[in-house]
Short mmCIF file of C-alpha atoms in Angstrom, two decimals:
data_model
loop_
_atom_site.label_atom_id
_atom_site.label_comp_id
_atom_site.label_asym_id
_atom_site.label_seq_id
_atom_site.Cartn_x
_atom_site.Cartn_y
_atom_site.Cartn_z
CA MET A 1 -69.05 10.83 44.29
CA GLY A 2 -66.63 9.74 41.56
CA VAL A 3 -66.62 5.97 41.28
CA ALA A 4 -67.13 3.39 44.00
CA LEU A 5 -65.83 -0.16 44.03
CA VAL A 6 -68.99 -2.24 44.42
CA ALA A 7 -68.24 -5.78 43.24
CA LEU A 8 -65.78 -8.36 42.01
CA GLU A 9 -66.98 -10.50 39.12
CA PHE A 10 -65.73 -14.05 39.08
CA ASP A 11 -66.14 -16.23 35.97
CA ALA A 12 -67.43 -19.66 36.97
CA GLN A 13 -68.37 -22.81 35.07
CA ASP A 14 -70.73 -23.68 37.94
CA PRO A 15 -71.68 -20.35 39.57
CA GLY A 16 -73.91 -21.89 42.24
CA ARG A 17 -71.31 -24.35 43.42
CA LEU A 18 -68.52 -21.78 43.45
CA ALA A 19 -70.71 -19.26 45.28
CA GLY A 20 -71.51 -21.93 47.87
CA PHE A 21 -67.82 -22.68 48.36
CA TRP A 22 -66.88 -19.04 48.87
CA ALA A 23 -69.93 -18.34 51.03
CA ALA A 24 -68.77 -21.01 53.46
CA VAL A 25 -65.12 -19.92 53.37
CA LEU A 26 -65.93 -16.21 53.81
CA GLY A 27 -68.83 -16.63 56.21
CA ARG A 28 -71.31 -14.89 53.92
CA ARG A 29 -74.85 -15.86 52.90
CA PRO A 30 -75.64 -15.92 49.14
CA ASP A 31 -78.50 -13.78 47.86
CA ALA A 32 -81.71 -15.23 46.42
CA THR A 33 -80.02 -16.06 43.10
CA GLY A 34 -77.44 -18.20 44.86
CA THR A 35 -74.70 -16.60 42.75
CA ARG A 36 -73.92 -13.37 44.64
CA LEU A 37 -72.31 -12.82 48.03
CA PRO A 38 -73.23 -9.41 49.49
CA GLY A 39 -70.50 -7.19 50.86
CA LEU A 40 -69.98 -6.71 54.57
CA ALA A 41 -69.26 -3.84 56.95
CA GLY A 42 -69.83 -1.03 54.46
CA ALA A 43 -66.22 -1.04 53.20
CA ASP A 44 -66.36 -4.40 51.48
CA PHE A 45 -67.59 -5.43 48.03
CA GLU A 46 -70.09 -7.89 46.61
CA VAL A 47 -68.75 -11.01 44.90
CA ARG A 48 -70.66 -12.02 41.77
CA PHE A 49 -70.23 -15.39 40.06
CA ILE A 50 -70.81 -15.11 36.31
CA PRO A 51 -71.49 -18.21 34.16
CA THR A 52 -68.89 -19.12 31.56
CA SER A 53 -68.16 -22.18 29.45
CA ARG A 54 -64.48 -21.27 29.31
CA ALA A 55 -62.22 -23.37 31.51
CA LYS A 56 -59.43 -21.74 33.50
CA SER A 57 -55.99 -21.86 31.90
CA GLY A 58 -52.84 -20.65 33.63
CA LEU A 59 -52.41 -18.71 36.85
CA HIS A 60 -54.59 -15.68 37.56
CA ARG A 61 -53.16 -12.19 37.77
CA MET A 62 -55.27 -11.64 40.90
CA HIS A 63 -56.05 -13.76 43.96
CA PHE A 64 -57.56 -13.51 47.43
CA ASP A 65 -55.36 -13.25 50.52
CA LEU A 66 -57.58 -14.37 53.42
CA THR A 67 -56.76 -13.36 56.98
CA SER A 68 -56.59 -15.60 60.07
CA ASP A 69 -57.19 -14.74 63.72
CA SER A 70 -54.91 -17.45 65.10
CA GLU A 71 -52.91 -20.50 64.10
CA ASP A 72 -55.94 -22.67 64.84
CA ASP A 73 -58.16 -20.37 62.80
CA GLN A 74 -55.80 -20.66 59.83
CA ARG A 75 -55.78 -24.45 60.15
CA ARG A 76 -59.59 -24.60 60.39
CA ARG A 77 -59.99 -22.40 57.29
CA VAL A 78 -57.63 -24.61 55.30
CA GLU A 79 -59.49 -27.72 56.48
CA LEU A 80 -62.87 -26.18 55.66
CA ALA A 81 -61.78 -25.21 52.17
CA SER A 82 -60.37 -28.70 51.61
CA SER A 83 -63.60 -30.34 52.78
CA LEU A 84 -65.57 -28.24 50.28
CA GLY A 85 -63.49 -29.22 47.26
CA GLY A 86 -60.46 -26.98 47.60
CA ARG A 87 -56.93 -28.32 47.36
CA HIS A 88 -53.35 -27.33 47.98
CA ARG A 89 -51.80 -25.56 45.01
CA ASP A 90 -48.15 -25.30 44.01
CA VAL A 91 -47.42 -21.87 42.51
CA GLY A 92 -43.69 -22.02 43.15
CA GLN A 93 -43.78 -21.18 46.85
CA ARG A 94 -40.89 -22.34 49.03
CA GLY A 95 -43.13 -23.86 51.71
CA ASP A 96 -41.83 -21.84 54.66
CA GLU A 97 -43.70 -18.59 53.97
CA GLY A 98 -46.28 -19.03 56.74
CA HIS A 99 -49.27 -18.72 54.42
CA VAL A 100 -51.01 -21.65 52.75
CA VAL A 101 -51.70 -21.62 49.01
CA LEU A 102 -54.94 -23.32 47.96
CA ALA A 103 -57.22 -23.49 44.94
CA ASP A 104 -61.02 -23.54 44.95
CA PRO A 105 -63.07 -26.22 43.10
CA GLU A 106 -62.47 -24.45 39.76
CA ASP A 107 -58.72 -24.11 40.40
CA ASN A 108 -58.76 -20.39 41.31
CA GLU A 109 -55.76 -19.72 43.54
CA PHE A 110 -56.01 -18.08 46.96
CA CYS A 111 -53.89 -17.81 50.09
CA VAL A 112 -54.79 -18.25 53.75
CA ILE A 113 -52.41 -15.89 55.52
CA GLU A 114 -50.91 -16.66 58.92
CA ALA A 115 -52.21 -14.87 62.01
CA GLY A 116 -50.29 -11.80 63.11
CA ASN A 117 -49.55 -10.53 59.61
CA ARG A 118 -49.04 -6.82 60.27
CA PHE A 119 -49.73 -5.69 56.71
CA LEU A 120 -53.26 -7.17 56.86
CA ALA A 121 -53.95 -6.23 60.48
CA THR A 122 -56.49 -3.52 59.60
CA THR A 123 -58.32 -5.34 56.83
CA ALA A 124 -61.38 -7.56 56.38
CA ARG A 125 -61.65 -11.36 56.06
CA ILE A 126 -60.54 -10.82 52.47
CA GLY A 127 -57.39 -9.10 53.60
CA ALA A 128 -56.17 -8.28 50.12
CA LEU A 129 -56.78 -8.77 46.46
CA ALA A 130 -53.19 -9.44 45.51
CA SER A 131 -52.33 -8.79 41.88
CA ASP A 132 -49.47 -8.84 39.45
CA GLY A 133 -48.70 -5.29 38.42
CA MET A 134 -46.09 -2.58 38.19
CA PRO A 135 -46.31 0.53 40.41
CA GLU A 136 -47.92 2.51 37.60
CA VAL A 137 -51.06 0.35 37.75
CA GLY A 138 -51.24 0.86 41.51
CA TYR A 139 -51.00 4.61 40.98
CA PHE A 140 -53.76 4.40 38.37
CA TRP A 141 -56.14 2.62 40.77
CA SER A 142 -55.26 5.00 43.60
CA ARG A 143 -56.31 7.93 41.42
CA ALA A 144 -59.29 6.07 39.91
CA LEU A 145 -60.84 5.12 43.27
CA GLU A 146 -59.41 8.11 45.18
CA TRP A 147 -57.95 5.68 47.71
CA PRO A 148 -54.60 6.53 49.31
CA LEU A 149 -51.45 4.53 48.77
CA VAL A 150 -50.69 2.57 51.94
CA TRP A 151 -47.55 0.94 50.51
CA ASP A 152 -45.12 2.09 47.83
CA GLU A 153 -41.72 0.43 48.19
CA ASN A 154 -39.46 -1.80 46.08
CA GLN A 155 -41.87 -1.50 43.12
CA GLU A 156 -44.72 -2.95 45.22
CA THR A 157 -47.82 -0.84 45.79
CA ALA A 158 -51.06 -1.12 47.78
CA ILE A 159 -54.13 1.02 48.28
CA GLN A 160 -56.98 0.87 50.79
CA SER A 161 -60.27 2.66 51.19
CA PRO A 162 -60.19 5.44 53.81
CA ARG A 163 -62.94 3.42 55.52
CA GLY A 164 -60.67 0.39 55.84
CA GLY A 165 -61.42 -3.10 54.57
CA THR A 166 -59.72 -5.08 51.84
CA LYS A 167 -56.43 -3.79 50.42
CA LEU A 168 -55.64 -3.89 46.71
CA THR A 169 -52.01 -4.79 46.15
CA TRP A 170 -49.61 -5.10 43.21
CA GLY A 171 -46.43 -7.11 43.50
CA GLY A 172 -44.21 -5.38 40.94
CA PRO A 173 -42.00 -7.25 38.47
CA PRO A 174 -42.09 -9.76 37.00
CA VAL A 175 -45.65 -9.32 35.75
CA ARG A 176 -47.28 -12.49 34.47
CA PRO A 177 -48.03 -12.18 30.73
CA LYS A 178 -51.69 -11.72 29.88
CA THR A 179 -52.85 -14.36 27.41
CA GLU A 180 -56.65 -14.13 27.71
CA ARG A 181 -59.47 -12.13 29.27
CA ASN A 182 -59.16 -12.05 33.06
CA ARG A 183 -61.61 -14.25 34.96
CA LEU A 184 -61.71 -11.82 37.90
CA ARG A 185 -62.83 -8.25 37.16
CA TRP A 186 -63.67 -5.18 39.25
CA VAL A 187 -67.07 -3.51 38.97
CA LEU A 188 -67.28 0.22 39.68
CA ALA A 189 -70.43 2.33 40.10
CA ALA A 190 -70.62 5.96 39.01
CA ALA A 191 -73.29 8.61 39.52
CA ASP A 192 -72.19 10.21 36.22
CA ARG A 193 -70.99 7.27 34.18
CA THR A 194 -70.05 9.28 31.08
CA ARG A 195 -67.95 11.76 33.02
CA GLU A 196 -66.21 9.05 35.02
CA ILE A 197 -65.38 7.02 31.94
CA GLU A 198 -63.77 10.11 30.44
CA ARG A 199 -61.81 10.67 33.66
CA LEU A 200 -60.65 7.04 33.85
CA CYS A 201 -59.51 7.15 30.22
CA SER A 202 -57.59 10.36 30.93
CA LEU A 203 -55.78 8.45 33.71
CA GLY A 204 -54.72 5.67 31.34
CA ALA A 205 -57.69 3.31 30.98
CA VAL A 206 -58.92 2.28 27.53
CA MET A 207 -62.45 1.50 26.37
CA VAL A 208 -63.12 -2.14 25.48
CA ASN A 209 -66.89 -2.19 25.02
CA ASP A 210 -69.55 0.43 25.84
CA LEU A 211 -73.06 -0.96 26.36
CA ASP A 212 -76.26 0.74 27.49
CA ASP A 213 -76.02 -0.31 31.15
CA ARG A 214 -72.28 -0.76 31.65
CA ALA A 215 -68.97 -0.07 30.02
CA GLU A 216 -66.03 -2.46 29.91
CA LEU A 217 -62.62 -0.79 30.18
CA ALA A 218 -59.07 -2.00 30.76
CA ASP A 219 -56.50 -0.50 33.10
CA PRO A 220 -52.98 0.45 31.90
CA GLU A 221 -51.82 -3.19 32.08
CA GLY A 222 -54.83 -4.55 30.20
CA ASN A 223 -56.89 -5.80 33.16
CA GLU A 224 -60.59 -5.54 32.32
CA PHE A 225 -63.09 -3.82 34.64
CA PHE A 226 -66.64 -2.48 34.39
CA VAL A 227 -68.25 0.88 35.09
CA GLU A 228 -71.97 0.83 35.83
CA GLY A 229 -74.43 3.63 36.48
CA VAL A 230 -75.78 4.05 39.99
CA VAL A 231 -79.24 2.51 40.28
CA ASP A 232 -82.04 4.92 41.26
CA PRO A 233 -84.64 3.90 43.86
CA ASP A 234 -87.08 3.15 41.01
CA GLY A 235 -84.62 0.54 39.70
CA SER A 236 -83.42 2.42 36.63
CA PRO A 237 -79.69 2.96 36.09
CA GLN A 238 -78.37 6.47 35.71
CA ALA A 239 -76.22 7.35 32.71
#
């Protein structure tokens, strides 16, 4: 094992409320803390809501693309999100794209994609984590996770686990300028954390902060992520 993608951390001013919103939208049940949504189907990741006092400012570099089974399913998901405190969000879309752009109760953008979208046909309910990013960052994550490229055209890239599930995509230029620490961050687990950190840095990552139980790095475009040790059955993390 190199590294495995195990979670997405999501800064939240009210973690319990935001976890409840996303639990309903994604059809997941929060854990006992009420702030984590376990992954599904073995090829999906946990979503963790981390308390912060910092309000959101500007558009995210990363957002969920949620899949729909039918036109009615898309409509019901939009209505459900709206009933839970979501709202329609203008990010410059034309209005005829087929997908619906929304924001959750803390103004985090996401899209509900129309049924029949071929690119997301083999994915999970979270069809994609769509990000700003040049091809080079897609190549970095392909090598980092050892996931194959499933799209590499017109400066747009995408990767997907060999087991299927959510795709990670990068839209190419223009890349939104980074003005602050990202509110959404990947969490990776490594059996040999020290070796994997060295490997990730050799691929283009940089160290941000190395703590006893986890290290914070940034990918070649400055997007923060964490590397944790794998937890042994006795509950102790490995180095």
